[in-house]
mmCIF file of C-alpha atoms in Angstrom:
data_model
loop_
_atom_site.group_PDB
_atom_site.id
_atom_site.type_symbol
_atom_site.label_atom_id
_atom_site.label_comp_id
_atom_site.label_asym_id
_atom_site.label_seq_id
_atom_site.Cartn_x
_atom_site.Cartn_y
_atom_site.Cartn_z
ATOM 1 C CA UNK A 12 6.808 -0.215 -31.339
ATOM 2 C CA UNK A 13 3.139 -2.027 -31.097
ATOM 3 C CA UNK A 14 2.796 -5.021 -33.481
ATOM 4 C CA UNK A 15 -1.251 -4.814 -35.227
ATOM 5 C CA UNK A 16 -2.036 -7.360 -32.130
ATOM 6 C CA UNK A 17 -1.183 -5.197 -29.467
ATOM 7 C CA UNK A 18 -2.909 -1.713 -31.034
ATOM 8 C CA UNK A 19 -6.285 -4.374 -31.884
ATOM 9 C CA UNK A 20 -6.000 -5.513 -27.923
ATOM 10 C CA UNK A 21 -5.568 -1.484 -26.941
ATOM 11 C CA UNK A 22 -8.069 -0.580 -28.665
ATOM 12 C CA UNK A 23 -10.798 -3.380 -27.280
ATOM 13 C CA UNK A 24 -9.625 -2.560 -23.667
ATOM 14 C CA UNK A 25 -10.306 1.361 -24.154
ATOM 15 C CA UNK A 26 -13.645 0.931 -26.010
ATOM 16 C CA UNK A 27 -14.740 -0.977 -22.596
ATOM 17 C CA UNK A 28 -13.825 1.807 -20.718
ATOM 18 C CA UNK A 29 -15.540 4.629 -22.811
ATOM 19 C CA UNK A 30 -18.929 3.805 -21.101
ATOM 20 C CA UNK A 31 -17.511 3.718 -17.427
ATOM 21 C CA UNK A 32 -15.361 6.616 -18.298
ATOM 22 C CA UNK A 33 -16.418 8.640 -15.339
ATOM 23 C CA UNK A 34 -15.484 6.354 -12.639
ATOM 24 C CA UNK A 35 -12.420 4.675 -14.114
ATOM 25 C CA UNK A 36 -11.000 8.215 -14.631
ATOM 26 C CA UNK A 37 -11.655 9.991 -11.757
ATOM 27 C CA UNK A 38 -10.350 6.730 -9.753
ATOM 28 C CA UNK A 39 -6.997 7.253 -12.258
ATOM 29 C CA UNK A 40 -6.807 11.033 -10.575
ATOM 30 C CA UNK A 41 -7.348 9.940 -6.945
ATOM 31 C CA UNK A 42 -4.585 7.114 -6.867
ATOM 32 C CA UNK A 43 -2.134 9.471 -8.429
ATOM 33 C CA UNK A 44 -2.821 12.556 -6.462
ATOM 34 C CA UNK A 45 -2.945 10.050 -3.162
ATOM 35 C CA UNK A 46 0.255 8.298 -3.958
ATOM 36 C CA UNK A 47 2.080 11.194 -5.458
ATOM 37 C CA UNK A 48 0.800 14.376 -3.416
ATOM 38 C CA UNK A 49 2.727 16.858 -5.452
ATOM 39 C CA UNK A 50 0.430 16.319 -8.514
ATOM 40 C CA UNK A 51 -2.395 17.888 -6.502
ATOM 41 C CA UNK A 52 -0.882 20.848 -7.218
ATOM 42 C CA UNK A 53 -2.337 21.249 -10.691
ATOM 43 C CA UNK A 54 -5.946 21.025 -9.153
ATOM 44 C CA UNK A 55 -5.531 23.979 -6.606
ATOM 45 C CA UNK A 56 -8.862 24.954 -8.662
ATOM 46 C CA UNK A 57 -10.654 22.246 -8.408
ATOM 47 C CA UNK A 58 -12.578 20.448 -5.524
ATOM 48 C CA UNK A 59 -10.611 16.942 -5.739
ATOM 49 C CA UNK A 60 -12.230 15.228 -2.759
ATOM 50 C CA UNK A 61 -13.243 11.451 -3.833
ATOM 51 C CA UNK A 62 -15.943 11.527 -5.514
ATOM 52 C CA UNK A 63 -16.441 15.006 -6.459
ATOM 53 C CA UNK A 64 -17.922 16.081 -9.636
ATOM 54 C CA UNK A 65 -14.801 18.052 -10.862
ATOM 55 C CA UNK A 66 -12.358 14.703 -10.459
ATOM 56 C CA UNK A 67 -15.418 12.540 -12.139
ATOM 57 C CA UNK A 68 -15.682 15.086 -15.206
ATOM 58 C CA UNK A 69 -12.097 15.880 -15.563
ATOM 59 C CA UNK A 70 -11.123 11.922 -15.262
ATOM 60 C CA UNK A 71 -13.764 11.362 -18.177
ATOM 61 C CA UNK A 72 -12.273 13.670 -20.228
ATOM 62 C CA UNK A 73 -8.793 12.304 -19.824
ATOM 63 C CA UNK A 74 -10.037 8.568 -20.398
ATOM 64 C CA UNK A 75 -12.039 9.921 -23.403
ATOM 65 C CA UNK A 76 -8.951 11.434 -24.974
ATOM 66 C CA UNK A 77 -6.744 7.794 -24.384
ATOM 67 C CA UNK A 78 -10.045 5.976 -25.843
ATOM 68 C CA UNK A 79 -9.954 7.987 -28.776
ATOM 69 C CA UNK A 80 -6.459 8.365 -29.794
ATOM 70 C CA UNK A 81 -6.317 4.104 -29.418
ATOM 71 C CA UNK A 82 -8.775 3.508 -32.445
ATOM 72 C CA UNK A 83 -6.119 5.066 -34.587
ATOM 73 C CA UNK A 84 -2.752 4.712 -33.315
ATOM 74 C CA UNK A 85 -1.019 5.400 -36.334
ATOM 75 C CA UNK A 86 -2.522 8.814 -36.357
ATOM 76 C CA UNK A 87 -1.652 9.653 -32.623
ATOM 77 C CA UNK A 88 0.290 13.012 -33.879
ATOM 78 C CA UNK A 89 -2.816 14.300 -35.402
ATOM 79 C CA UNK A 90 -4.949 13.551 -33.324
ATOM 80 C CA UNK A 91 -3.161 15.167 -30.371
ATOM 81 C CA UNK A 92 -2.156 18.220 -31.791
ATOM 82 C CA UNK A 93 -4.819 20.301 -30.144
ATOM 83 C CA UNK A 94 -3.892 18.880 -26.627
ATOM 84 C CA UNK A 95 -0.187 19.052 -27.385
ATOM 85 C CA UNK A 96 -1.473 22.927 -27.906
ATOM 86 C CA UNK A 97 -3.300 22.953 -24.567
ATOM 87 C CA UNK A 98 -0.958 21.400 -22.365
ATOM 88 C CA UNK A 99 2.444 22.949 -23.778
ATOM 89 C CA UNK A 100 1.237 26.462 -24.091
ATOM 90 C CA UNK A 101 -2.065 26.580 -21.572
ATOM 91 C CA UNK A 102 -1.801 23.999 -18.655
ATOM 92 C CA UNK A 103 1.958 23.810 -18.929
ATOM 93 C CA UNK A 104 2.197 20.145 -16.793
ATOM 94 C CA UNK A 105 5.889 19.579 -16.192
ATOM 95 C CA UNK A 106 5.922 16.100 -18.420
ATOM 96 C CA UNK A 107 7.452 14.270 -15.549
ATOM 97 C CA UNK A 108 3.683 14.000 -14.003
ATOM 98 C CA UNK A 109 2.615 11.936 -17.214
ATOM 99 C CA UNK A 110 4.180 8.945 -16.123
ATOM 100 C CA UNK A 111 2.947 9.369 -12.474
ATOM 101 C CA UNK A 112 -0.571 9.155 -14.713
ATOM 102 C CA UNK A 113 -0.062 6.645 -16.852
ATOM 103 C CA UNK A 114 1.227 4.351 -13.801
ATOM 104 C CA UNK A 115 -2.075 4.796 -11.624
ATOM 105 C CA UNK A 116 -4.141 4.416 -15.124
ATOM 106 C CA UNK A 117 -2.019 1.261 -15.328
ATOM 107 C CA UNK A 118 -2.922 0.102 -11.749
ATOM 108 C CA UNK A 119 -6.716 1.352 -12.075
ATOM 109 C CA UNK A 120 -6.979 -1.172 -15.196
ATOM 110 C CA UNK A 121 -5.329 -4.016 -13.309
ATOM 111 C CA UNK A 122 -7.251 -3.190 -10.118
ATOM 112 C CA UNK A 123 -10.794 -3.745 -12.455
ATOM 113 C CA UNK A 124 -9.402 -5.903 -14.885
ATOM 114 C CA UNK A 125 -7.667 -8.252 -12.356
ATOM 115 C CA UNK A 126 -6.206 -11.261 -14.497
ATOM 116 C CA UNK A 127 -7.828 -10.127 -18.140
ATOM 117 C CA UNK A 128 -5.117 -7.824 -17.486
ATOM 118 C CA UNK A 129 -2.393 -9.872 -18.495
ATOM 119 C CA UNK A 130 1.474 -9.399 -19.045
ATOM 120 C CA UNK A 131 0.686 -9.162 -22.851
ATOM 121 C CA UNK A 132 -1.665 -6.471 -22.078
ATOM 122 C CA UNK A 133 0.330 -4.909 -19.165
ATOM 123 C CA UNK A 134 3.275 -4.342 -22.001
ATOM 124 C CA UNK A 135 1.229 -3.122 -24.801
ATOM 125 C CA UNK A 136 -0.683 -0.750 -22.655
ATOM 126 C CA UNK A 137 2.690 0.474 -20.507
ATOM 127 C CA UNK A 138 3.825 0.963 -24.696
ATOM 128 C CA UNK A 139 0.623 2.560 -25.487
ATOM 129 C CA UNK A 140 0.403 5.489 -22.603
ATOM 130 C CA UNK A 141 4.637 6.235 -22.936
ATOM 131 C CA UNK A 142 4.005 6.903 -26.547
ATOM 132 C CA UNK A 143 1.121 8.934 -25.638
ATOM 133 C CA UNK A 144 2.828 11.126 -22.820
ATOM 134 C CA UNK A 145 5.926 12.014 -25.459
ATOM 135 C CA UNK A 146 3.596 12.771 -28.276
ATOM 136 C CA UNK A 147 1.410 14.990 -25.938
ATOM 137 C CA UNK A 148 5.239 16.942 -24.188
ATOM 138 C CA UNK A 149 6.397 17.301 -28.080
ATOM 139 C CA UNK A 150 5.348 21.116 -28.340
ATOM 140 C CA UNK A 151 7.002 21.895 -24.918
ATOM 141 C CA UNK A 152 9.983 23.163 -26.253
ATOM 142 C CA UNK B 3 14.664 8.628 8.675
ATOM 143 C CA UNK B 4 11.338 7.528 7.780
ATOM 144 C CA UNK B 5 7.994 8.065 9.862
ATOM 145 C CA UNK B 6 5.383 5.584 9.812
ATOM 146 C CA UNK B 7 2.196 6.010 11.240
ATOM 147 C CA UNK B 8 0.264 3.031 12.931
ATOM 148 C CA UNK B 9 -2.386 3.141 10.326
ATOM 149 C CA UNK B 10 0.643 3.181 7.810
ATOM 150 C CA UNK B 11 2.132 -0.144 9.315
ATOM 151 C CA UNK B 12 -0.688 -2.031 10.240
ATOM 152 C CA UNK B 13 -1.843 -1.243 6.250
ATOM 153 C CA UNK B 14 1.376 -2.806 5.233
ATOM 154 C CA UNK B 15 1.787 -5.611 7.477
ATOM 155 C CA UNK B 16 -2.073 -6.247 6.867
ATOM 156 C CA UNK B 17 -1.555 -6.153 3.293
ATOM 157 C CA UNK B 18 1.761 -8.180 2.928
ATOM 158 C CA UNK B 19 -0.081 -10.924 5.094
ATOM 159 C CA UNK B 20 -2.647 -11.764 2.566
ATOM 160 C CA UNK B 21 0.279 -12.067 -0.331
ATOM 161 C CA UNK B 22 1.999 -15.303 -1.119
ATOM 162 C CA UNK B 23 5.292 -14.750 -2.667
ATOM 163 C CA UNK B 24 5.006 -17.805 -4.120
ATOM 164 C CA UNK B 25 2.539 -16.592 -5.999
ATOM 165 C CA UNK B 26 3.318 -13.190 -6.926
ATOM 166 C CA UNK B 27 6.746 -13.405 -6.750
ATOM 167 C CA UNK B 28 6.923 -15.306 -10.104
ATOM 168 C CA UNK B 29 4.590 -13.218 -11.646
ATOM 169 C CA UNK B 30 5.919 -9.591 -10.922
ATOM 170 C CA UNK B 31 9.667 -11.003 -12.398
ATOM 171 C CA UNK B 32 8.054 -12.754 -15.206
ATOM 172 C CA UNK B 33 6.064 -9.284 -16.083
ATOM 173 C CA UNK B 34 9.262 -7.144 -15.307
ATOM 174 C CA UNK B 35 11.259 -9.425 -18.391
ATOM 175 C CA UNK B 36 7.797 -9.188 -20.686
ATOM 176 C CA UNK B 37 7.137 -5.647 -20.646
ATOM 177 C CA UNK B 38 10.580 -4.339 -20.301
ATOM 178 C CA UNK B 39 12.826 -6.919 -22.306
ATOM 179 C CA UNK B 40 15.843 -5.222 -21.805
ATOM 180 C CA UNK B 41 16.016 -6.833 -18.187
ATOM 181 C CA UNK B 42 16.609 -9.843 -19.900
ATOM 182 C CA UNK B 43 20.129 -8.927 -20.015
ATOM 183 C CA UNK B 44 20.444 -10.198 -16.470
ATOM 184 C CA UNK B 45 19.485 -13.479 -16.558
ATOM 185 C CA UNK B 46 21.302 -15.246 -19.603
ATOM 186 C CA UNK B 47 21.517 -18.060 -17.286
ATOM 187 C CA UNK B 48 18.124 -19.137 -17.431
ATOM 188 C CA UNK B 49 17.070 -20.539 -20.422
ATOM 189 C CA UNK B 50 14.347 -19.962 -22.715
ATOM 190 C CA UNK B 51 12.892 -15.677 -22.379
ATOM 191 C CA UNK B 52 12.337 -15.801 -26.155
ATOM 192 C CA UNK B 53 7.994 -15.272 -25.995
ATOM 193 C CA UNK B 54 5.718 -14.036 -23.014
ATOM 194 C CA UNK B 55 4.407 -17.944 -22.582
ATOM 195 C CA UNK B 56 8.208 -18.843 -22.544
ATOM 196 C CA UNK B 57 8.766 -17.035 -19.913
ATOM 197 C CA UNK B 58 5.939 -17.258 -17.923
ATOM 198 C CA UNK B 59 6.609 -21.165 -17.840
ATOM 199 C CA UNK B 60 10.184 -20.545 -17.331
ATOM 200 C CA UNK B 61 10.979 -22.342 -13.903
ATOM 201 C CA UNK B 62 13.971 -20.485 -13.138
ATOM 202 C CA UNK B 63 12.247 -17.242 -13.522
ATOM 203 C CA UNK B 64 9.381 -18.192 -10.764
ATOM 204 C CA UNK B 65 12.058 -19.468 -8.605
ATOM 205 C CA UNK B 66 14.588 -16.062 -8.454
ATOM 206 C CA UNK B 67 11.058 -13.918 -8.843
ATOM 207 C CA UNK B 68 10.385 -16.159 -5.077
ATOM 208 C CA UNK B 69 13.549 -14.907 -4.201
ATOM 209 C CA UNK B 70 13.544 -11.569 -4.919
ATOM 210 C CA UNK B 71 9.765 -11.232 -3.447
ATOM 211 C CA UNK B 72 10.702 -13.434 -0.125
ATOM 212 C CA UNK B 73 13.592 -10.188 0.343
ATOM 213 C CA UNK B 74 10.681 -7.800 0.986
ATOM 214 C CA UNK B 75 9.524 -10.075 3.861
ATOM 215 C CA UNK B 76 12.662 -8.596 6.014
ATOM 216 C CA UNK B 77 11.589 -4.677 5.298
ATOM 217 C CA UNK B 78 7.714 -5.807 6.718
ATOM 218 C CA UNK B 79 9.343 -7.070 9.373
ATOM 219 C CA UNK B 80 11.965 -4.092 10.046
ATOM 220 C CA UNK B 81 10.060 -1.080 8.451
ATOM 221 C CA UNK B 82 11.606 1.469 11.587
ATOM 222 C CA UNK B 83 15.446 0.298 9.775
ATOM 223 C CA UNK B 84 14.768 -0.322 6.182
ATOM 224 C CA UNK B 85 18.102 1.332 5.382
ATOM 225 C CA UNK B 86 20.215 -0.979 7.312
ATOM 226 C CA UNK B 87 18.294 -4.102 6.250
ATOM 227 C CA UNK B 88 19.432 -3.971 2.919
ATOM 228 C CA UNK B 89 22.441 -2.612 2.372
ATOM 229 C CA UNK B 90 24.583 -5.557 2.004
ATOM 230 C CA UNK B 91 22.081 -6.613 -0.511
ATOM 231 C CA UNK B 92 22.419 -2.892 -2.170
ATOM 232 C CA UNK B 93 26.218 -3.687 -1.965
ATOM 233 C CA UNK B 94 25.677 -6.912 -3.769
ATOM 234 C CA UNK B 95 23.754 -5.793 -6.675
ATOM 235 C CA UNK B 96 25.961 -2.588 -6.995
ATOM 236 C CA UNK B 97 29.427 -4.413 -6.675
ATOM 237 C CA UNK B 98 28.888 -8.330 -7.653
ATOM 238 C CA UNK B 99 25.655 -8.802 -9.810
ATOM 239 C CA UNK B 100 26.258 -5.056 -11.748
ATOM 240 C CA UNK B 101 22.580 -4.275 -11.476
ATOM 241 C CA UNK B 102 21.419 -0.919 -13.011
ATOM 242 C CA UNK B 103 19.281 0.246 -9.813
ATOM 243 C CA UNK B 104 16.632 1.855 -11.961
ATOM 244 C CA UNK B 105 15.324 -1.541 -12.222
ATOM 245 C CA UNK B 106 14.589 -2.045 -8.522
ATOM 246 C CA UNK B 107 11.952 1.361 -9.514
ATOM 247 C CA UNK B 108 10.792 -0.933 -12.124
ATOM 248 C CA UNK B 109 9.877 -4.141 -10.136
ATOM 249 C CA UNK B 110 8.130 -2.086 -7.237
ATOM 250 C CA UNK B 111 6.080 -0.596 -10.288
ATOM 251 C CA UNK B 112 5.533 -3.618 -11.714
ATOM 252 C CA UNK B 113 4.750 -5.238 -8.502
ATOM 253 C CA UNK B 114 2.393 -2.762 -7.685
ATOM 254 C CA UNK B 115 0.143 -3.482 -11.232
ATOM 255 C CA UNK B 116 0.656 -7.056 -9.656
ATOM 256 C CA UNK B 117 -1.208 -6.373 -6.333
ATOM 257 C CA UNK B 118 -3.734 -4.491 -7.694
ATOM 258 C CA UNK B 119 -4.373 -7.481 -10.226
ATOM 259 C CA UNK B 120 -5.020 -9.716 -6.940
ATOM 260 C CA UNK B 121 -6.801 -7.554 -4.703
ATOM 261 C CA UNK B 122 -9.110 -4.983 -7.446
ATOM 262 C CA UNK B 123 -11.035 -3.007 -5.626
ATOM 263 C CA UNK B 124 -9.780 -4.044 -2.463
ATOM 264 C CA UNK B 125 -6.443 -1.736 -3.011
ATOM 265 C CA UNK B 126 -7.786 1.630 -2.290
ATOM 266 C CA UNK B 127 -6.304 4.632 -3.401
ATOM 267 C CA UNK B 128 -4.542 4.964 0.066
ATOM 268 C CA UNK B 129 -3.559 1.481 0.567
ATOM 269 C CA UNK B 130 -1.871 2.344 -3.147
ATOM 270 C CA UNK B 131 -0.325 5.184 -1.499
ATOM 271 C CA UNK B 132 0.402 3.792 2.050
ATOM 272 C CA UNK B 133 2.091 0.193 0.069
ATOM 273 C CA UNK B 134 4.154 2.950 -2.837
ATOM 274 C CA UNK B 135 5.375 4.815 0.445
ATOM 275 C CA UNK B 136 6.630 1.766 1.415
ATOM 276 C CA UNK B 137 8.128 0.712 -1.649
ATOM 277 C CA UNK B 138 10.090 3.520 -2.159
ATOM 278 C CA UNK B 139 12.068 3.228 0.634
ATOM 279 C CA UNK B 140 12.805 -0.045 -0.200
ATOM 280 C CA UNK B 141 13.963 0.997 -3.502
ATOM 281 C CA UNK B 142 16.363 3.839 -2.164
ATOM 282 C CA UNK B 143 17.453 1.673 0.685
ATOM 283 C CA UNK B 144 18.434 -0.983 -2.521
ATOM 284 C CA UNK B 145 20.337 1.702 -4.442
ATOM 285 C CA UNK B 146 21.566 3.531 -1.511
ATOM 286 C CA UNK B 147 25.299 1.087 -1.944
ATOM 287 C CA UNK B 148 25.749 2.618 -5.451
ATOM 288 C CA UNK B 149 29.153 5.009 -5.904
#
């Protein structure tokens, strides 16, 4: 449940990361694949060494995706239905990787925001990405 | 039992040398009770955990969060036995305080956002992974009591 606050202060701290989108998403991707080696497994095609092209474009994509579906919360199950599509049907992600995700995108916004990122923003993001991770599972089955 | 590398302990007792518990200590409990209120249901005791400012000025929450960050000080210091260290301290939370030990997952998440809050850039990806390592066998060693 985000009060009108919280979705306003989501919102602000995704449209700051829209223009660095590269970076702060391809640093998401290395912290989780370092810390949790059995997400590499979903990259076998990719070249995910730091710094690589393929983690820098893939990472903006994700981040791109998050920044969009926060300028309209409320419509987070329309807005996702063509990735619920993707990843239920095509990429097929066992859902219990999303919350590896969303905990290194937590840590790569703490790590740049340092003490902007705030319990009150801590809690309304950690809201924010669980919501997003069940809404994009919801086709799985 | 666990294998640590030199580069794996001298990243960990390097790391857990620059942080004050004092300092993060109260923070990481004071975040655990703001973004997961439900933890609140342990500590009735201690006053005022109505608002985010409440409890971040809440004096007994900075104390116990001291107390519960000064208890990783004794896995730095015995990270070849991390299992042993605390498992009168698992038996405590399991048996006396009733503590669901999901939430010990929950701090060293928690804590981690904390760290990297402090150090930024500073907390490479593999000092992420070398300090979560770490972590987690703290976390199993603290519900390893639990029948």
């Amino acid at each position: 449940m985000l009060t009108k606050h919280e979705k306003e202060l989501i919102a602000k701290i995704w449209d700051k990361m829209i223009p660095v989108a590269s970076d702060i998403g391809a640093e998401c991707l290395l912290r989780m694949m370092t810390t949790f080696p059995g997400t590499k497994t979903y990259f076998a095609h990719l070249d995910i060494r730091p710094g690589s092209p393929h983690l820098r474009s893939h990472g903006k994509k994700i981040v791109l995706a998050i920044a969009e579906c926060s300028k309209d919360i409320s419509s987070m199950m329309v807005t996702l239905a063509p990735l619920q599509t993707l990843h239920a049907y095509k990429l097929r992600i066992d859902p219990c990787n999303f919350k590896l995700l969303c905990h290194c995108i937590l840590v790569t916004l703490a790590a740049h925001m340092g003490d902007e990122f705030n319990p009150v923003a801590h809690a309304a993001m950690d809201k924010y990405l669980s919501a997003f991770a069940a809404v994009l599972a919801e086709k799985y089955r | 039992m666990v294998d640590w590398t030199d580069a794996e302990r001298s990243a960990i007792v390097g790391l857990w040398g620059k942080i004050s518990v004092d300092e993060i200590g109260p923070q990481a409990l004071a975040r655990v009770l703001i973004v997961y209120p439900w933890t609140q249901r342990y500590f009735g005791s201690f006053g005022d955990v109505s608002t985010p400012a409440a409890i971040m000025g809440n004096p007994k929450v900075a104390a116990h969060g001291k107390v519960v960050c000064g208890a990783l000080d004794k896995a730095v210091k015995n990270m070849g036995n991390i299992l042993a260290t605390y498992k009168s301290l698992s038996e405590t939370h399991a048996n006396k305080l009733f503590v669901d030990p999901d939430n010990f997952r929950v701090l060293a998440d928690v804590l981690t956002i904390v760290i990297a809050a402090k150090f930024g850039a500073a907390f490479t990806p593999e000092i992420q992974a070398t300090w979560q390592k770490f972590i987690k066998v703290v976390v199993a060693a603290m519900g390893s009591r639990y029948f």
